[in-house]
Amino acid sequence: MTPDDPTVALSGWGRSSRRRSIVRRPASDEELIEVVRSGGQLTVRGAGRSCGDAALPEQGIALDLTPRNRVLSFDQRNGVIVVEAGAVLADLMDQVLPLGWSLPVLPGTARITVGGALASDVHGKNHPGAGSFGQHVLWLALLDADGKTTELSAGHDPDGFWATLGGMGLTGVILRAGIQLQPVETGWAVQRRRRTRSLDETIDVLRELATQQEGDPNLHVVAWLDTHTPGPRLGRGVVDEAHPARVADLPPAVQLQPDRRRFVTGRAIRSLPGPGVVFRPTIAAASAARWHFAGARNQRLLPLMSALCPLDRLDAWPAAFGRRGLIQYQFAIPSEATAVLRRVLAFLVGSRLSPALTTLKNLGFGTPGPLSFPIHGWTLAADLPARWVQNDSKLHSIDAMVADAGGRVYLAKDSTLDPALLPDMYPRLKTWQRTRDRLDPDRRFTSALAERLNLLP
């Protein structure tokens, strides 16, 4: 790095967190090792789909791993795939679905890299049965600041393995990983949709489905909540449950694999000028229409990727929020803390922060990863126009509610968390910090998130 190196404008997917940085895109192991050994601080970055500042540098170099995206081997008989960390989940699905395999866990977007999925230990709508992404990783190769590569697994340096899964890219550079896939018969999903008339009814339906999910890793469930209808109907919703379609589920004229070209969007558009098109009256009208029309069709056949990754058809979503972008606030709370869901929704409405999009999902049990997000209970995600959040203190009130309930905020999406509450939300933080310091004693790997939350004291 020299003073003459040009900087590049970077942002999170929500476009509310921005930095300028020197970017390096090494395509080979040799180039990557040379950059790592050159000194200075490094921020590992994948596809840039985290909403906040998790993959943004506060200082130093941004290390873009997307050129390293090869499939190194694929055991089609046993469903074990070995891939480089820059491989995008959607591209992997395009390759393995026609061969009868699927990634066992997919978050709301499949346009993230394998390295990002590991560093965030992402979860999907089937978490009570399938767990998080890291639970299907057989091993991973980690590059340290000295240019040395170590293979980690649950059986070989489990502390390092689990510190890296959910470790937000702060333990080193994930080079590649071996992942266990799951078999599927088709590239379709059968989706069932039902409406609820209150938050209590939404919770009851999700609880009923969570019991089924615990025994079925292929059952994917998510609820959209209406946060713009006041009174007892606040939190009414639409609950979608989906499972991969079997051959017997398909009508005779339907091919086993859908035409992916029909479901791929083009390039993301630039942010719309000024405040964009997201306003309280338009959100309220759209929410009412969504709830009303959800009752028109109870069951339908969808491409699997459309059912599991709806965000990939909404690439222009952040642009709609205008120049300042969106903040996605996501938290998890224990299963018995449903009163917190009501308090959070009431607080958002009372503070004139009614989200443009609110979803609620079941979570199963967590992992040995000290910074892995899921806990047994609920996770609520709310998309807020950044222009409405004039300062972080408004959301700090929700931070306190979540922490008091024994919950936590999702670091992969965070941009506003009160740093003082981080140890309460992640009680094994010091354990993670000790392992992290063993893996990177000179603290070369960092990020704007790490600096803001004092993850590396």
XYZ file of C-alpha atoms in Angstrom:
457
model
C 0.000 0.000 0.000
C 1.389 3.395 -1.004
C 0.020 6.944 -0.641
C -0.674 6.911 -4.370
C -2.969 3.868 -4.274
C -6.480 4.899 -5.396
C -9.385 4.428 -3.024
C -12.765 2.998 -3.936
C -16.190 3.857 -2.481
C -17.655 0.855 -0.634
C -20.939 0.355 1.180
C -23.010 -2.312 2.828
C -26.049 -3.658 0.995
C -28.308 -1.270 2.898
C -26.223 1.670 1.595
C -26.421 3.488 4.930
C -22.837 2.538 5.896
C -20.118 3.808 3.552
C -16.322 3.989 3.470
C -13.538 4.686 1.027
C -10.732 2.161 0.911
C -7.922 0.691 -1.102
C -9.169 -2.634 -2.486
C -7.122 -5.691 -3.405
C -8.618 -8.558 -5.437
C -6.057 -11.393 -5.439
C -7.053 -14.261 -7.729
C -4.459 -16.842 -6.617
C -3.097 -18.141 -3.330
C 0.275 -16.603 -4.148
C -1.194 -13.135 -4.747
C -3.300 -13.390 -1.617
C -0.380 -14.430 0.573
C 1.704 -11.570 -0.832
C -0.992 -9.022 0.103
C -1.453 -10.502 3.582
C 2.279 -10.552 4.299
C 2.732 -6.965 3.128
C 1.604 -5.636 6.510
C -1.089 -3.254 7.655
C -4.676 -3.893 8.640
C -6.987 -5.948 6.469
C -10.755 -6.213 6.162
C -11.973 -9.364 4.438
C -14.874 -8.684 2.057
C -17.042 -10.981 -0.024
C -20.024 -9.919 -2.133
C -20.781 -6.878 0.037
C -24.263 -8.091 0.983
C -24.093 -7.508 4.740
C -26.442 -4.618 5.488
C -24.185 -2.614 7.800
C -20.434 -2.160 8.215
C -19.300 -5.744 8.857
C -17.335 -5.890 5.585
C -16.188 -2.269 5.502
C -12.718 -1.155 6.606
C -12.241 1.601 9.149
C -8.650 1.781 7.959
C -6.253 -0.366 5.947
C -7.024 -2.495 2.893
C -10.280 -4.156 1.834
C -9.479 -7.694 0.686
C -12.062 -8.645 -1.962
C -12.225 -12.445 -2.310
C -14.841 -12.655 -5.070
C -12.270 -13.598 -7.777
C -11.557 -16.769 -5.780
C -14.802 -18.545 -6.675
C -13.915 -21.986 -8.044
C -15.547 -25.303 -7.233
C -12.496 -27.416 -6.403
C -14.240 -30.782 -6.165
C -17.755 -32.228 -6.029
C -18.523 -35.737 -4.809
C -21.896 -36.188 -6.522
C -22.511 -39.541 -4.885
C -22.202 -38.287 -1.304
C -23.050 -34.626 -1.828
C -19.779 -33.147 -0.554
C -18.564 -30.024 -2.339
C -15.261 -28.189 -1.831
C -15.327 -24.536 -2.881
C -13.275 -21.383 -2.605
C -14.549 -18.739 -0.225
C -15.451 -16.281 -2.997
C -17.994 -18.633 -4.590
C -21.533 -17.201 -4.518
C -24.288 -19.407 -3.094
C -26.634 -18.712 -6.028
C -23.979 -19.878 -8.490
C -23.420 -23.051 -6.484
C -27.141 -23.750 -6.466
C -27.243 -23.351 -10.244
C -24.614 -26.078 -10.488
C -25.843 -28.574 -7.904
C -29.649 -28.354 -8.191
C -29.826 -30.082 -11.614
C -27.704 -32.882 -10.103
C -30.141 -33.503 -7.251
C -28.423 -31.567 -4.457
C -29.020 -28.321 -2.551
C -27.241 -26.246 0.028
C -28.910 -27.221 3.329
C -29.165 -23.616 4.566
C -29.975 -20.537 2.483
C -30.548 -17.073 3.961
C -32.924 -14.510 2.455
C -30.385 -13.850 -0.295
C -28.219 -16.398 -2.097
C -26.019 -13.674 -3.551
C -23.541 -13.911 -0.704
C -20.221 -15.717 -0.808
C -19.360 -18.934 0.977
C -16.840 -16.989 3.055
C -19.520 -14.496 4.050
C -21.943 -17.298 4.922
C -19.306 -18.847 7.177
C -18.138 -15.597 8.768
C -21.758 -14.684 9.592
C -22.857 -18.291 10.251
C -26.036 -17.463 8.358
C -29.383 -19.096 9.043
C -32.417 -19.764 6.889
C -36.130 -20.209 7.299
C -35.548 -23.856 8.277
C -33.310 -23.171 11.266
C -35.243 -25.243 13.864
C -34.551 -28.370 11.811
C -31.382 -27.614 9.835
C -29.483 -25.266 12.139
C -27.123 -22.644 10.771
C -24.774 -22.816 7.793
C -21.745 -23.656 9.917
C -23.310 -26.878 11.135
C -22.954 -28.306 7.619
C -19.313 -27.316 7.158
C -16.991 -30.327 7.337
C -13.800 -28.267 7.429
C -12.396 -24.911 6.398
C -8.940 -23.638 5.474
C -7.874 -20.437 7.257
C -4.987 -18.184 6.195
C -3.283 -16.273 9.023
C -1.410 -12.983 8.921
C 1.921 -14.775 8.410
C 0.669 -16.440 5.225
C 0.270 -19.854 6.860
C -2.781 -22.000 6.058
C -4.424 -24.192 8.723
C -7.292 -26.612 8.252
C -9.909 -26.313 10.992
C -12.869 -28.551 11.797
C -15.047 -29.567 14.722
C -12.479 -32.297 15.414
C -9.282 -30.334 14.720
C -8.948 -27.101 16.697
C -12.671 -26.844 17.447
C -12.168 -23.547 19.307
C -10.632 -21.969 16.193
C -13.261 -23.558 13.958
C -16.219 -22.234 15.947
C -14.566 -18.850 16.534
C -14.309 -18.479 12.752
C -17.928 -19.561 12.118
C -19.781 -16.401 13.078
C -16.459 -14.618 13.717
C -17.248 -11.809 11.246
C -14.050 -12.347 9.231
C -11.832 -11.327 12.170
C -9.911 -14.587 12.728
C -8.154 -14.702 9.336
C -8.928 -15.260 5.670
C -11.204 -18.208 4.915
C -9.739 -19.744 1.748
C -12.017 -22.710 1.051
C -14.371 -25.118 2.763
C -15.896 -28.562 2.468
C -19.698 -28.492 2.724
C -22.213 -31.313 3.094
C -25.164 -30.819 0.728
C -28.646 -32.301 1.061
C -30.508 -34.288 -1.611
C -33.522 -32.840 -3.448
C -35.706 -34.270 -6.210
C -36.549 -31.084 -8.140
C -35.732 -27.390 -8.383
C -39.208 -26.398 -7.217
C -40.884 -25.695 -3.887
C -44.462 -26.135 -2.720
C -45.497 -23.052 -0.755
C -48.528 -22.768 1.500
C -49.673 -19.316 2.601
C -52.090 -18.318 5.329
C -53.181 -15.022 6.873
C -53.323 -14.174 10.551
C -55.397 -11.436 12.144
C -53.199 -10.446 15.099
C -49.694 -10.829 16.477
C -50.977 -13.438 18.938
C -52.359 -15.521 16.080
C -49.125 -15.119 14.105
C -47.123 -16.360 17.101
C -49.485 -19.319 17.607
C -49.138 -20.385 13.968
C -45.341 -20.082 14.068
C -45.179 -22.107 17.295
C -47.245 -24.859 15.726
C -44.980 -24.940 12.687
C -41.803 -24.825 14.810
C -42.738 -28.190 16.293
C -42.956 -29.616 12.769
C -39.712 -27.909 11.737
C -37.747 -29.526 14.559
C -38.299 -32.888 12.887
C -38.102 -31.692 9.282
C -35.007 -29.754 8.096
C -36.732 -29.182 4.741
C -39.619 -27.136 6.163
C -39.009 -23.403 5.663
C -41.235 -20.919 7.519
C -41.360 -17.118 7.662
C -44.023 -14.570 8.634
C -44.429 -11.068 7.257
C -45.952 -8.687 9.816
C -48.206 -5.717 9.149
C -46.870 -2.960 11.412
C -49.066 -0.229 9.954
C -52.503 -1.359 11.091
C -53.039 -0.012 14.624
C -54.796 -1.503 17.605
C -55.399 -5.232 18.080
C -54.559 -5.944 14.419
C -50.975 -4.681 14.799
C -48.734 -7.620 13.918
C -51.295 -9.428 11.819
C -49.447 -11.179 9.059
C -48.900 -13.625 6.261
C -47.191 -16.900 7.132
C -45.428 -18.775 4.340
C -44.326 -22.369 4.724
C -42.437 -24.101 1.925
C -40.699 -27.404 1.290
C -38.706 -28.672 -1.695
C -41.077 -30.267 -4.158
C -40.858 -33.970 -4.888
C -41.362 -35.345 -8.375
C -44.838 -36.459 -7.338
C -45.745 -32.846 -6.461
C -45.220 -31.583 -10.023
C -47.963 -31.401 -12.648
C -47.251 -33.633 -15.674
C -46.155 -30.799 -17.991
C -43.678 -29.210 -15.548
C -39.959 -29.895 -15.986
C -37.911 -31.002 -12.972
C -35.919 -27.759 -13.086
C -37.407 -24.275 -13.630
C -35.933 -21.893 -16.177
C -33.625 -19.794 -13.987
C -33.492 -16.993 -16.553
C -37.035 -16.030 -15.637
C -36.085 -15.399 -12.035
C -32.738 -13.589 -12.279
C -32.789 -9.827 -11.934
C -30.371 -7.487 -13.633
C -27.866 -5.172 -12.015
C -28.867 -3.293 -8.902
C -29.893 0.279 -9.639
C -28.403 3.363 -8.061
C -30.053 4.901 -5.015
C -32.962 7.110 -5.952
C -32.372 10.822 -5.286
C -33.428 12.460 -2.049
C -35.704 10.369 0.171
C -36.547 7.791 -2.507
C -40.074 6.385 -2.686
C -40.491 4.880 0.795
C -42.954 7.021 2.787
C -45.326 6.170 5.625
C -48.561 6.448 3.569
C -47.205 4.306 0.714
C -45.876 1.684 3.130
C -49.221 1.540 4.937
C -51.121 1.165 1.661
C -48.769 -1.533 0.399
C -49.022 -3.423 3.704
C -52.819 -3.400 3.625
C -52.820 -4.609 0.012
C -50.315 -7.358 0.754
C -52.376 -8.695 3.631
C -55.638 -8.497 1.669
C -54.387 -10.257 -1.460
C -52.514 -12.961 0.472
C -55.754 -14.831 0.874
C -56.289 -15.201 -2.866
C -54.082 -18.296 -3.255
C -53.443 -20.781 -0.466
C -50.922 -23.103 -2.147
C -48.680 -22.707 -5.164
C -45.617 -24.090 -6.914
C -42.559 -21.814 -7.011
C -38.932 -22.177 -8.088
C -37.044 -23.269 -4.989
C -34.721 -20.262 -5.123
C -37.639 -17.822 -5.374
C -39.322 -19.388 -2.354
C -36.222 -19.470 -0.162
C -34.400 -16.313 -1.306
C -37.048 -13.646 -1.975
C -34.548 -10.798 -1.566
C -32.887 -11.833 -4.807
C -35.897 -10.567 -6.719
C -35.661 -7.237 -4.894
C -32.180 -6.037 -5.782
C -33.534 -2.499 -6.152
C -34.958 -2.574 -2.601
C -32.190 -0.501 -0.931
C -32.338 2.037 -3.775
C -36.000 2.713 -2.995
C -34.982 4.177 0.374
C -33.148 7.060 -1.254
C -29.638 8.366 -0.935
C -29.248 7.513 2.752
C -30.329 3.900 2.282
C -31.881 1.545 4.818
C -31.032 0.140 8.212
C -32.014 -3.452 8.817
C -32.376 -4.104 12.512
C -32.545 -7.806 13.382
C -32.582 -9.377 16.811
C -33.226 -12.746 18.439
C -34.978 -13.353 21.762
C -35.790 -16.512 23.750
C -39.004 -18.364 22.948
C -40.746 -17.295 26.159
C -40.093 -13.572 25.573
C -43.008 -12.905 23.213
C -43.963 -9.828 25.248
C -40.779 -8.214 23.945
C -42.035 -8.602 20.374
C -45.124 -6.611 21.302
C -43.100 -3.934 23.109
C -40.696 -3.544 20.192
C -43.503 -3.178 17.661
C -45.323 -0.700 19.898
C -42.104 1.286 20.361
C -41.431 1.424 16.617
C -44.963 2.593 15.883
C -44.919 5.104 18.747
C -41.579 6.504 17.574
C -42.838 6.859 13.999
C -40.380 4.180 12.897
C -42.898 1.728 11.455
C -40.730 -0.534 9.252
C -41.089 -0.765 5.513
C -40.733 -4.543 5.895
C -40.959 -6.690 9.024
C -40.434 -10.458 9.196
C -40.577 -12.957 12.040
C -39.039 -16.449 12.049
C -38.546 -19.398 14.368
C -35.019 -20.210 15.524
C -33.792 -23.538 16.844
C -30.799 -24.098 19.093
C -27.482 -22.304 18.710
C -23.998 -23.650 17.999
C -20.713 -23.725 19.938
C -19.761 -20.542 18.044
C -19.386 -17.740 20.623
C -20.500 -15.068 18.124
C -23.000 -17.174 16.194
C -26.329 -15.349 16.213
C -29.160 -17.904 16.566
C -30.613 -18.829 19.941
C -33.718 -20.908 20.597
C -36.669 -18.599 20.084
C -37.645 -15.845 17.677
C -35.888 -13.515 15.285
C -37.490 -10.317 14.034
C -36.012 -8.210 11.213
C -37.187 -4.676 10.442
C -36.174 -2.549 7.427
C -36.086 1.140 8.366
C -35.322 4.162 6.180
C -32.000 5.463 7.499
C -33.312 9.029 7.212
C -35.846 8.224 9.964
C -33.131 7.163 12.396
C -31.579 10.547 13.093
C -29.297 9.064 15.750
C -28.650 5.602 17.108
C -30.225 6.357 20.491
C -33.717 5.545 19.195
C -32.645 2.002 18.378
C -30.585 1.789 21.580
C -33.905 1.657 23.428
C -34.691 -1.550 21.533
C -31.160 -2.817 22.197
C -31.897 -2.545 25.921
C -35.226 -4.400 25.613
C -33.533 -7.202 23.680
C -30.580 -7.481 26.065
C -32.851 -7.483 29.146
C -34.767 -10.413 27.638
C -31.580 -12.442 27.102
C -31.524 -11.736 23.371
C -29.024 -10.358 20.900
C -28.654 -8.262 17.751
C -27.427 -9.860 14.502
C -23.907 -8.536 13.927
C -23.973 -9.340 10.204
C -26.678 -6.708 9.723
C -25.885 -4.289 12.513
C -24.888 -0.648 12.117
C -26.317 0.939 15.290
C -25.836 -1.358 18.319
C -24.964 0.168 21.691
C -21.433 -1.247 22.275
C -21.976 -1.395 26.040
C -24.601 -4.118 25.555
C -22.497 -6.411 23.376
C -21.094 -8.502 26.302
C -24.634 -9.016 27.646
C -25.913 -10.153 24.269
C -22.941 -12.418 23.567
C -21.888 -13.804 26.973
C -19.077 -15.900 25.434
C -17.469 -12.821 23.912
C -14.303 -13.069 26.030
C -13.907 -16.725 25.035
C -14.090 -15.673 21.404
C -11.609 -12.835 21.970
C -9.052 -15.214 23.516
C -9.291 -17.615 20.586
C -9.247 -14.766 18.118
C -6.064 -13.371 19.684
C -4.443 -16.796 19.389
C -5.305 -16.967 15.684
C -4.335 -13.348 14.956
C -2.107 -12.108 17.804
C -1.109 -8.914 15.965
C -4.735 -8.037 15.267
C -4.226 -7.547 11.567
C -7.791 -8.459 10.633
C -10.362 -5.841 11.519
C -13.432 -3.988 10.219
C -15.541 -0.907 10.843
C -17.927 -3.146 12.815
C -15.085 -4.398 15.022
C -13.846 -0.867 15.688
C -17.327 0.509 16.403
C -18.259 -2.269 18.828
C -14.777 -2.622 20.376
C -14.698 -6.303 19.433
C -10.894 -6.233 19.622
C -10.159 -4.391 22.908
